[in-house]
PDB file of C-alpha atoms and ligand atoms in Angstrom:
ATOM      1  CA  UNK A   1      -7.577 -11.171 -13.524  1.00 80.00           C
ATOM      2  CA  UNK A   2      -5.989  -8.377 -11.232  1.00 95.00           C
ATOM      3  CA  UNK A   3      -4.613  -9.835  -7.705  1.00 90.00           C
ATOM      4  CA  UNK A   4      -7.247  -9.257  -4.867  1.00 97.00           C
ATOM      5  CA  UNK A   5      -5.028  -7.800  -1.774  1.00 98.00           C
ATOM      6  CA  UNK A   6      -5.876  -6.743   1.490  1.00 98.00           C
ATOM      7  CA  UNK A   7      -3.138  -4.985   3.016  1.00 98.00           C
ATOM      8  CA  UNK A   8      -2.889  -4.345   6.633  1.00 98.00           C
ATOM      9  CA  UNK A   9      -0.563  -1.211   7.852  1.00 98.00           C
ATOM     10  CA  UNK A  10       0.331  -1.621  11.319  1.00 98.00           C
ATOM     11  CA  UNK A  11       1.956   1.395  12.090  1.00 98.00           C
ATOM     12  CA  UNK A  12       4.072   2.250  14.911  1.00 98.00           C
ATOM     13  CA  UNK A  13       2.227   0.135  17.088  1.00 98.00           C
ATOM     14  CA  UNK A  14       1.997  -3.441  19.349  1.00 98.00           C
ATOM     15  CA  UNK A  15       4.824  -4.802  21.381  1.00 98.00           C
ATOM     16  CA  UNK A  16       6.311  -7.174  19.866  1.00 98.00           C
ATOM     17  CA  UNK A  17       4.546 -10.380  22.165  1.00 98.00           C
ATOM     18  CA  UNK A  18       1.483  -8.021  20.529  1.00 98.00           C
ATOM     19  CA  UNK A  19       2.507  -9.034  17.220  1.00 98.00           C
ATOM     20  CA  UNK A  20       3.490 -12.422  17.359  1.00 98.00           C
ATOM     21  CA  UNK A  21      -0.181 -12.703  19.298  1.00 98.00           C
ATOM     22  CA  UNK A  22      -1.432 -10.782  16.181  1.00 98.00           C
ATOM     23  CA  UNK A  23       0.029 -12.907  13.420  1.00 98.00           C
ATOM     24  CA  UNK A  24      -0.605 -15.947  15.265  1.00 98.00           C
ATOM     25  CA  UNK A  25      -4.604 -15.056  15.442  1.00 98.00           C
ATOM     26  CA  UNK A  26      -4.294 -14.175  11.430  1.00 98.00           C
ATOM     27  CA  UNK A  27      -2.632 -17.181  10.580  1.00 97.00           C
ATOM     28  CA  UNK A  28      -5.028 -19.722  12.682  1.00 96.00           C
ATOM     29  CA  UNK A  29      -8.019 -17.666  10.942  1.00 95.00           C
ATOM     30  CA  UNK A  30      -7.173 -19.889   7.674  1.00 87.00           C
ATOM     31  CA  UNK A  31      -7.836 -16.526   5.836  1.00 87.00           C
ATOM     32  CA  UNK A  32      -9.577 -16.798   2.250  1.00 85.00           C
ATOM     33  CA  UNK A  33      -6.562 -17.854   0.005  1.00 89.00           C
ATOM     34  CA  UNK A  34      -7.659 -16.541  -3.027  1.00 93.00           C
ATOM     35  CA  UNK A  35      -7.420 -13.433  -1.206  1.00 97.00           C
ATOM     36  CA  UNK A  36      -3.065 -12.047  -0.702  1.00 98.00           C
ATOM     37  CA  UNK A  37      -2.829 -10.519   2.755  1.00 98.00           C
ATOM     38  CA  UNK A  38       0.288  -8.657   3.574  1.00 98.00           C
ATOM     39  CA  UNK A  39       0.963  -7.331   7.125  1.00 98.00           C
ATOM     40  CA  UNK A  40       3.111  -4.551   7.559  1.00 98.00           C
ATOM     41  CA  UNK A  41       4.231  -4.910  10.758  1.00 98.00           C
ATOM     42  CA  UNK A  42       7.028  -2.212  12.471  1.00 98.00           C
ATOM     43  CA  UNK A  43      10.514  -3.030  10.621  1.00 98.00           C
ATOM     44  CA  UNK A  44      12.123  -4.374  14.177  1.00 98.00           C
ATOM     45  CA  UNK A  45       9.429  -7.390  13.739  1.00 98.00           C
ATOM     46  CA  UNK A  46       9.901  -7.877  10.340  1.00 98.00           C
ATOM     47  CA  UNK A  47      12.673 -10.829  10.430  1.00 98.00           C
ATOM     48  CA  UNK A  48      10.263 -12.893  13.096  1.00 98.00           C
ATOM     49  CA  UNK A  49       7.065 -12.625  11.098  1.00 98.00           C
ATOM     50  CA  UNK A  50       8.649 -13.929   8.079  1.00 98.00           C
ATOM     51  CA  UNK A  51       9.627 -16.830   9.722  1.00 98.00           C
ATOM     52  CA  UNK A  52       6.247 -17.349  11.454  1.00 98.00           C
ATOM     53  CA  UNK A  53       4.554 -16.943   8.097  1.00 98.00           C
ATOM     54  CA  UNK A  54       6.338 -18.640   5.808  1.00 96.00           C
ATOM     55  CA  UNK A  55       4.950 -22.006   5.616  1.00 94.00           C
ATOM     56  CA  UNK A  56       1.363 -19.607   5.023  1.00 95.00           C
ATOM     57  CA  UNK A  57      -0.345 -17.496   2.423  1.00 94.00           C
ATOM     58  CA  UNK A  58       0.628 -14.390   4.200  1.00 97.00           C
ATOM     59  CA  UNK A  59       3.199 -11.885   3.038  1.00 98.00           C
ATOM     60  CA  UNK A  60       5.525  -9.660   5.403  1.00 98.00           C
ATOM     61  CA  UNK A  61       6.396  -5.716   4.130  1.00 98.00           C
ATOM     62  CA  UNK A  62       7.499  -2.747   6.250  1.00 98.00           C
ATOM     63  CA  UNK A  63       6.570   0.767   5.977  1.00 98.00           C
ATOM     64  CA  UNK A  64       9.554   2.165   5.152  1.00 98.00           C
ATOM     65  CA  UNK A  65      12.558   1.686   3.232  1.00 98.00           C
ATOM     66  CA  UNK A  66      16.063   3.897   2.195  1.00 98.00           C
ATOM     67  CA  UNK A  67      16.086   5.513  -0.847  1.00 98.00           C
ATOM     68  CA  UNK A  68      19.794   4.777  -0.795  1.00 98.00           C
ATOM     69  CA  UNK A  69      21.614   1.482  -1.538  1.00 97.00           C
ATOM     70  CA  UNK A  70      24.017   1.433   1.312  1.00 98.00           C
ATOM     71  CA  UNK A  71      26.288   3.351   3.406  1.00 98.00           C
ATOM     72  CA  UNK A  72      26.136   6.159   6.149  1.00 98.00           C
ATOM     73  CA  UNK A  73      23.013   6.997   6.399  1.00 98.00           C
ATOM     74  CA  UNK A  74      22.024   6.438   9.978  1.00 98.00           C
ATOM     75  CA  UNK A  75      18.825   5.269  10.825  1.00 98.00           C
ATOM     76  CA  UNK A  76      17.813   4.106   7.571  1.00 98.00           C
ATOM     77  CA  UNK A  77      17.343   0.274   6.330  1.00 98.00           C
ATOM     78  CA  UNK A  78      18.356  -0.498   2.833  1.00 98.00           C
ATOM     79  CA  UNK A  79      15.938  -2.785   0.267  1.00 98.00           C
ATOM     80  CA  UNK A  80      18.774  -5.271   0.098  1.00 98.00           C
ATOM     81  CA  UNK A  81      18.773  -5.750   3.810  1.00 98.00           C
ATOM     82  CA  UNK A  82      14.810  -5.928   4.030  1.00 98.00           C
ATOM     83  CA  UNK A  83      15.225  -8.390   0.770  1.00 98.00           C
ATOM     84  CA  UNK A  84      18.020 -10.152   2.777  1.00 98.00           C
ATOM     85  CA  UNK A  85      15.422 -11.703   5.635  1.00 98.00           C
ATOM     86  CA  UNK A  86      12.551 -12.287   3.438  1.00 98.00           C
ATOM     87  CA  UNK A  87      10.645  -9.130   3.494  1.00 98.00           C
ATOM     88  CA  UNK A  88       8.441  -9.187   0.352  1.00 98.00           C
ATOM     89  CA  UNK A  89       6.687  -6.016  -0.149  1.00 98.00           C
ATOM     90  CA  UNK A  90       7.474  -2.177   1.506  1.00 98.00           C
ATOM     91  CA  UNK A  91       4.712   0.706   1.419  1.00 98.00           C
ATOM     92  CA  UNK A  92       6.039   3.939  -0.461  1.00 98.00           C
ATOM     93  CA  UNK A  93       5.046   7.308   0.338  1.00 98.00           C
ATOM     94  CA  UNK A  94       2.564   6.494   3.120  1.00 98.00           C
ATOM     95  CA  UNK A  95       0.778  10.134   3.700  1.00 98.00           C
ATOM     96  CA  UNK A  96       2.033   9.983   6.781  1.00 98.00           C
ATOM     97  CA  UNK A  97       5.605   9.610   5.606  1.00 98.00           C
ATOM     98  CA  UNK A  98       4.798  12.289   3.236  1.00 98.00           C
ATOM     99  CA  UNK A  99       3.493  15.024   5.839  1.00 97.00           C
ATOM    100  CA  UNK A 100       5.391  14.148   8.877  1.00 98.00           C
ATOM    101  CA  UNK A 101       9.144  13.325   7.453  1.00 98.00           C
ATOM    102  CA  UNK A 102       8.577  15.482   4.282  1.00 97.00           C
ATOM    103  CA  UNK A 103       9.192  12.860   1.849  1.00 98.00           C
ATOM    104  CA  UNK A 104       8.837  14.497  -1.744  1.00 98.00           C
ATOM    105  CA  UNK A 105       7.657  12.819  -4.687  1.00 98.00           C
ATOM    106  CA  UNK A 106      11.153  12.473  -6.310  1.00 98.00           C
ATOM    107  CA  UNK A 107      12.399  10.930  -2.899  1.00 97.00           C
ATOM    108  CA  UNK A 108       9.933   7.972  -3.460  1.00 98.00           C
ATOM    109  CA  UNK A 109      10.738   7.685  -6.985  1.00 98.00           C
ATOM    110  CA  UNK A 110      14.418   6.089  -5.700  1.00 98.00           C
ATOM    111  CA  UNK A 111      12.788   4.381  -3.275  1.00 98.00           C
ATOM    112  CA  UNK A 112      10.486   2.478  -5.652  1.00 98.00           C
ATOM    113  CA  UNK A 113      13.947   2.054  -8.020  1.00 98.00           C
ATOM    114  CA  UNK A 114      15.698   0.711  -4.908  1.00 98.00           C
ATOM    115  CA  UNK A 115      12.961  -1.771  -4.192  1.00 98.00           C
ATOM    116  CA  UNK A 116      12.521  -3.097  -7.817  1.00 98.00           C
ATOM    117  CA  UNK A 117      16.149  -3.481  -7.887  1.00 98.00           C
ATOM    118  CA  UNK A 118      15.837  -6.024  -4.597  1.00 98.00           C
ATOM    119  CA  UNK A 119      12.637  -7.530  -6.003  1.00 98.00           C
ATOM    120  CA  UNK A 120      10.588  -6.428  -3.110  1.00 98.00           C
ATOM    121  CA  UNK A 121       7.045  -5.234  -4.230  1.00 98.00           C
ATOM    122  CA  UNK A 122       6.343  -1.293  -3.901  1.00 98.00           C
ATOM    123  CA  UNK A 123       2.576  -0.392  -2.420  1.00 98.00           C
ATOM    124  CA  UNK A 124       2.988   3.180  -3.680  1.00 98.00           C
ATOM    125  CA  UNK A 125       0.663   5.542  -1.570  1.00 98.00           C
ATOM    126  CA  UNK A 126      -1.123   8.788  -3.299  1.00 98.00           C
ATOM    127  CA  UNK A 127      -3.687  10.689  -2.606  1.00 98.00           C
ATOM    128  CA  UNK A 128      -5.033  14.154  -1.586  1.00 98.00           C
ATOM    129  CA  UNK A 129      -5.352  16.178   1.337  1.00 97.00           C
ATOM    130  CA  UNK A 130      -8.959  17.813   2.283  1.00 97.00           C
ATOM    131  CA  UNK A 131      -8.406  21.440   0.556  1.00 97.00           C
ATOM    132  CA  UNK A 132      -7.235  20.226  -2.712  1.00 98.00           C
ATOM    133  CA  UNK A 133     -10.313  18.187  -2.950  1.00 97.00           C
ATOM    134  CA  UNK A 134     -12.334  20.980  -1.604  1.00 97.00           C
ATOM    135  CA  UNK A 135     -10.448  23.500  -4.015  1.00 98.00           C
ATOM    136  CA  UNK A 136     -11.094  20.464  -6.942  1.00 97.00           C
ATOM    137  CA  UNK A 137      -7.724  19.452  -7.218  1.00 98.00           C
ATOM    138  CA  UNK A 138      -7.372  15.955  -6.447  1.00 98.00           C
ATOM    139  CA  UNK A 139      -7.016  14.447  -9.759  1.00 98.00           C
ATOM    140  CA  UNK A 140      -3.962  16.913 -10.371  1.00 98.00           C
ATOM    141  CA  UNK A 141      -2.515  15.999  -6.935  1.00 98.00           C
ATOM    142  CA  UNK A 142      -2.674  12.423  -7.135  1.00 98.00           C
ATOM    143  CA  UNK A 143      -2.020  12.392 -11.210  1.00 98.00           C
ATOM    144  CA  UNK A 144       1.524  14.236  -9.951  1.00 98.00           C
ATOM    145  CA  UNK A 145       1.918  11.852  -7.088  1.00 98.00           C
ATOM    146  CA  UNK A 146       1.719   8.680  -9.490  1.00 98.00           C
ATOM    147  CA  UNK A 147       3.771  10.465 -12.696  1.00 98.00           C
ATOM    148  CA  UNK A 148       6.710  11.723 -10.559  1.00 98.00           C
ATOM    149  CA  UNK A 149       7.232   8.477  -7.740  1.00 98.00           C
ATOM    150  CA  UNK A 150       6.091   5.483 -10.514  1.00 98.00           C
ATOM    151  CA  UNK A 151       6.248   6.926 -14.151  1.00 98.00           C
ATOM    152  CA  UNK A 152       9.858   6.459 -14.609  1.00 97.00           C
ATOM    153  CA  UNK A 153       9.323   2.971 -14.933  1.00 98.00           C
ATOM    154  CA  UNK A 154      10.054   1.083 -17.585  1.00 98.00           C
ATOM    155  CA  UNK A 155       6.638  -1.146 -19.051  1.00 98.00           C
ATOM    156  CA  UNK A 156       8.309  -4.421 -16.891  1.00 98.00           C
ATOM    157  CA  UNK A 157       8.883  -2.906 -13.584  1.00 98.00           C
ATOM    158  CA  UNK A 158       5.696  -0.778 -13.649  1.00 98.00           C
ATOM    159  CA  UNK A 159       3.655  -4.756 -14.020  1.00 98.00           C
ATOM    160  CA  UNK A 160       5.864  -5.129 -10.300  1.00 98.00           C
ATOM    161  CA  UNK A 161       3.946  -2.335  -8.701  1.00 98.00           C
ATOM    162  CA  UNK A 162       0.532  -1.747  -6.725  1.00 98.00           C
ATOM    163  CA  UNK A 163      -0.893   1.081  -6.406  1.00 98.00           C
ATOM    164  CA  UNK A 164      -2.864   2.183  -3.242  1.00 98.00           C
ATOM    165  CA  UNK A 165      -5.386   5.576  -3.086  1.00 98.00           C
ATOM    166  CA  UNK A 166      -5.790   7.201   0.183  1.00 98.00           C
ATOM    167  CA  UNK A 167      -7.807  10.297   0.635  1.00 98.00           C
ATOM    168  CA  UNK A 168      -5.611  11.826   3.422  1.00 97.00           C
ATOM    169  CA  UNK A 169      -9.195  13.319   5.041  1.00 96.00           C
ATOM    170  CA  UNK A 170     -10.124   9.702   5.112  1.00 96.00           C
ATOM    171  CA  UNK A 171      -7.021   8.109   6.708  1.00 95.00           C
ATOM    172  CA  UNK A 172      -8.064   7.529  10.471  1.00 91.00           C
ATOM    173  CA  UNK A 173     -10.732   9.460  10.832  1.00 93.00           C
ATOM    174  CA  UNK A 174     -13.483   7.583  10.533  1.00 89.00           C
ATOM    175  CA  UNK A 175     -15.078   9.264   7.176  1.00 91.00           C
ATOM    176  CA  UNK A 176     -13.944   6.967   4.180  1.00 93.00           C
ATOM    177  CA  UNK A 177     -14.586   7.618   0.500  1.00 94.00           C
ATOM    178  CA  UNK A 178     -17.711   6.658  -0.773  1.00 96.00           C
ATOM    179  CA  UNK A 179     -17.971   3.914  -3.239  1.00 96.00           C
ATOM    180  CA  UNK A 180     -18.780   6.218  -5.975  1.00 97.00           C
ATOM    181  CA  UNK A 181     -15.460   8.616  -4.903  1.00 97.00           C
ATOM    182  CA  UNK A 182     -13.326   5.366  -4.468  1.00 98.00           C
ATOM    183  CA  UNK A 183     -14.260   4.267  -7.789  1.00 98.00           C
ATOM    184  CA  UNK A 184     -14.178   7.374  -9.574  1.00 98.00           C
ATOM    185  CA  UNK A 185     -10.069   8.397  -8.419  1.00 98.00           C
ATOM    186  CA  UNK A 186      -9.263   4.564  -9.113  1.00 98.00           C
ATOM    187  CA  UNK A 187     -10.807   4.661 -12.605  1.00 98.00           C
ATOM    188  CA  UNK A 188      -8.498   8.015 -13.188  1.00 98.00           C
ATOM    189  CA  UNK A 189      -5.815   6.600 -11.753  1.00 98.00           C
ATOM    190  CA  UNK A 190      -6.353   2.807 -14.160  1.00 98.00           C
ATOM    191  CA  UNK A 191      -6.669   6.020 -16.825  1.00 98.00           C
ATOM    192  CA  UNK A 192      -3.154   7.636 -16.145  1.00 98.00           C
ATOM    193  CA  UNK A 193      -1.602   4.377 -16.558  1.00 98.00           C
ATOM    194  CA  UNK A 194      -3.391   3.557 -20.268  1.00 98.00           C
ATOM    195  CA  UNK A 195      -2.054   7.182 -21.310  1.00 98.00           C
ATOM    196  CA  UNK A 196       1.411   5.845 -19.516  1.00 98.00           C
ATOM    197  CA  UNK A 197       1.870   2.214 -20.358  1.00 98.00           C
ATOM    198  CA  UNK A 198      -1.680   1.333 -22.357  1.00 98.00           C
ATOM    199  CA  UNK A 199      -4.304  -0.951 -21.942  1.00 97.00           C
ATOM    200  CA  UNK A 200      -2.544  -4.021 -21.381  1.00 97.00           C
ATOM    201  CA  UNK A 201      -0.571  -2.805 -18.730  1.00 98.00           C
ATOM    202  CA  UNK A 202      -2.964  -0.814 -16.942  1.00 98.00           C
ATOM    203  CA  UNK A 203      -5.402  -3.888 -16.593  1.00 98.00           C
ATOM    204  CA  UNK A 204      -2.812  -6.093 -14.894  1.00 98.00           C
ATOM    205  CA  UNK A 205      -1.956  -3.331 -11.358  1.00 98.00           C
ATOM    206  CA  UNK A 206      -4.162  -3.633  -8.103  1.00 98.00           C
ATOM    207  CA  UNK A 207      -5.193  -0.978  -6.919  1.00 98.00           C
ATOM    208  CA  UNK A 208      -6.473  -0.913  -3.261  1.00 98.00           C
ATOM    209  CA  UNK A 209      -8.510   1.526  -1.088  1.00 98.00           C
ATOM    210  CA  UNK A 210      -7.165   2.949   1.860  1.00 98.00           C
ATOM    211  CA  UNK A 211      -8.745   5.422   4.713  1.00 97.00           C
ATOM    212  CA  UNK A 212     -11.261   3.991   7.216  1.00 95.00           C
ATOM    213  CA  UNK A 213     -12.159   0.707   5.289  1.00 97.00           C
ATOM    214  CA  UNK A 214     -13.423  -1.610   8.069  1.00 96.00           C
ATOM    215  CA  UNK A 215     -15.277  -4.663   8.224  1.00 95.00           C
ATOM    216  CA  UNK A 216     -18.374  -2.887   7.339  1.00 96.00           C
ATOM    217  CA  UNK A 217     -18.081  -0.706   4.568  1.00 97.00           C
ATOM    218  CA  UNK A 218     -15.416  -3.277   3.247  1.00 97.00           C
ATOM    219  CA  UNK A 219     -17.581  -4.825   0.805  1.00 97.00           C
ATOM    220  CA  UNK A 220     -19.204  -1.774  -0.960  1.00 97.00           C
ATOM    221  CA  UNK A 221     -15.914  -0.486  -1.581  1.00 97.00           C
ATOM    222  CA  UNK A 222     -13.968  -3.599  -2.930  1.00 97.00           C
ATOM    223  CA  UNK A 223     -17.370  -4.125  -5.083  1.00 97.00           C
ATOM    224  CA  UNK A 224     -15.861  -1.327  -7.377  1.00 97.00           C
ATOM    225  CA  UNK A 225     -14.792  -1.894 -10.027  1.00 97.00           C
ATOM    226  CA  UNK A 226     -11.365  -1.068 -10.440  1.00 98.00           C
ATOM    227  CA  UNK A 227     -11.061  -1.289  -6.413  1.00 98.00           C
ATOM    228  CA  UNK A 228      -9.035  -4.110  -6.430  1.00 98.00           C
ATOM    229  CA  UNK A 229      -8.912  -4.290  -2.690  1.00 98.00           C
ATOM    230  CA  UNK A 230      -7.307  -2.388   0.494  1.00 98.00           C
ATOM    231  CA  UNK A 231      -4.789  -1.021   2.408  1.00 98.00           C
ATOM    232  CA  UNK A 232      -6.194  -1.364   6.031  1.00 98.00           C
ATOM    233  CA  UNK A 233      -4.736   1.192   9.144  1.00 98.00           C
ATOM    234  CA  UNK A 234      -6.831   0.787  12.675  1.00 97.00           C
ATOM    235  CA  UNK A 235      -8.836  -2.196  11.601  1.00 97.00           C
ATOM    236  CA  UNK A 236      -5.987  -4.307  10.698  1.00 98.00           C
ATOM    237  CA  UNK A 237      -4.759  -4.389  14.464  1.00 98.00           C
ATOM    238  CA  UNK A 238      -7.840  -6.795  15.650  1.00 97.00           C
ATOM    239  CA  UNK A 239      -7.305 -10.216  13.435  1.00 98.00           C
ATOM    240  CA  UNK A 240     -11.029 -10.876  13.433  1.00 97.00           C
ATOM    241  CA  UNK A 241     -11.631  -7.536  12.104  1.00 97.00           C
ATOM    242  CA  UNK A 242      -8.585  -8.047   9.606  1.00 98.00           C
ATOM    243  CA  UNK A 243      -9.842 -11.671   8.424  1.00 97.00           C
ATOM    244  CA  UNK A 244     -13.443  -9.913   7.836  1.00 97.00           C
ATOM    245  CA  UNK A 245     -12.044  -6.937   5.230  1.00 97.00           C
ATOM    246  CA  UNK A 246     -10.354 -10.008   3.358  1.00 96.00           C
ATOM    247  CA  UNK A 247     -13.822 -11.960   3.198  1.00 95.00           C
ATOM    248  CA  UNK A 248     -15.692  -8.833   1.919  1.00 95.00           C
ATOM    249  CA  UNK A 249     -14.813  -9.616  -1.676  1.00 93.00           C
TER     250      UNK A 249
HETATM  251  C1  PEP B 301      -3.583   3.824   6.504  1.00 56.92           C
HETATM  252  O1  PEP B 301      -2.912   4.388   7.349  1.00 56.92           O
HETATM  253  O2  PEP B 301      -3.025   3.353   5.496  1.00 56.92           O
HETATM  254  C2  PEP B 301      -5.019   3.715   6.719  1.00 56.92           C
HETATM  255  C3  PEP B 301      -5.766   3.442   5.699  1.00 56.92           C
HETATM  256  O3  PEP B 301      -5.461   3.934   7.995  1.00 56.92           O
HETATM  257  P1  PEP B 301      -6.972   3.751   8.523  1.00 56.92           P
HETATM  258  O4  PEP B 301      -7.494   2.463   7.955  1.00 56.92           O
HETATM  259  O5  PEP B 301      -6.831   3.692  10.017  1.00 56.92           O
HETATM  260  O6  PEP B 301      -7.747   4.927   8.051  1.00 56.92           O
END
């Protein structure tokens, strides 16, 4: 049986008496435990929430991490040091990493090695942009996302990994994937692996949804499938809507 996780990306937003209020409301929710949410909450809140949640089922991540082990490179937080206050899991190659601070596939590839090394838990982010779906090209672009940032993996650290599709024309905007379209690029992605790693392997990594999941159209999607749950943007700011995309299962 394949973890069911529902994600929540935070993004640069909330003050940080926001987020305490925010993790507070998700904790006294008793979400579903057979369910593993993970907040990814701005990096500067990152050492607070883990203390907050650590007597819970909830996990802490951040959005970001260094590619680099340690050093001067200014600005940038290093796995150990996320690994070093109890951060868990980190999001990899977020599109929004990818368009706005021109991370490159290779780039994320050391970031995922850095990660593994710490033992934090890399939600690795693919998925294509309008045009190359229009143009038909969106198995190509995410097959190349997933071969150059994971595939030098080794069979062990690969099992460490999920995996999360997100249509970039989806992310925000209100239009999400259908069922049928979430399903389909999941199943090619599960594919990719089995030519990869094989069956065994390929069976064992979540893979969640991500681009305008909500409390409604939660449950069609996770009902996929190989949709093994989601990576939540705007709708994981409200707890109540948060708590309802974890009950959609
Ligand atoms: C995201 O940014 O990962 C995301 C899925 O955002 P939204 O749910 O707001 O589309």
């Amino acid at each position: 049986m394949r973890k069911k996780i529902v994600a929540g990306n935070w993004k640069m937003n909330k003050s940080y008496a926001e987020a305490i209020d925010l993790i507070n409301n998700i904790i006294n929710a008793n979400p579903n435990p057979t369910v593993q949410l993970i907040v990814f909450p701005p990096a500067i809140y990152a050492t607070e929430l883990v203390k907050l949640t650590t007597s819970t089922p909830i996990k802490v991540g951040v959005q970001n991490s260094s590619q680099y082990d340690a050093g001067a490179y200014t600005g940038e937080i290093a796995a150990s040091m996320l690994k070093s206050v109890g951060v868990q899991y980190a999001l990899v190659g977020h599109s929004e990493r990818r368009h706005y601070f021109n991370e490159q596939n290779s780039d994320l590839a050391l970031k995922v090695n850095q990660l593994l090394k710490n033992e934090i838990t890399p939600i690795y982010c693919c998925g294509e942009i309008l045009a190359e779906r229009e143009k038909n090209n969106h198995f190509n672009v995410v097959k190349n996302q997933i071969s150059e940032g994971l595939f030098q993996l080794t069979e062990n650290e690969i099992l460490k990994c999920i995996i999360a599709y997100e249509p970039v024309w989806a992310i925000g905007t209100g239009v999400t994937a259908s069922a049928a379209q979430a399903q389909e690029m999941h199943l090619f992605i599960r594919n990719s692996i089995v030519q990869k790693y094989g069956n065994k392997i390929a069976d064992q990594i979540s893979i969640l949804y991500g681009g305008s999941c909500n409390a409604k159209n939660a449950k069609e999607l996770f009902s996929n499938q190989d949709v093994d749950g989601g990576l939540i943007g705007g709708a994981s700011l409200n707890a109540t809507d948060f708590i309802a995309i974890a009950n959609s299962f």
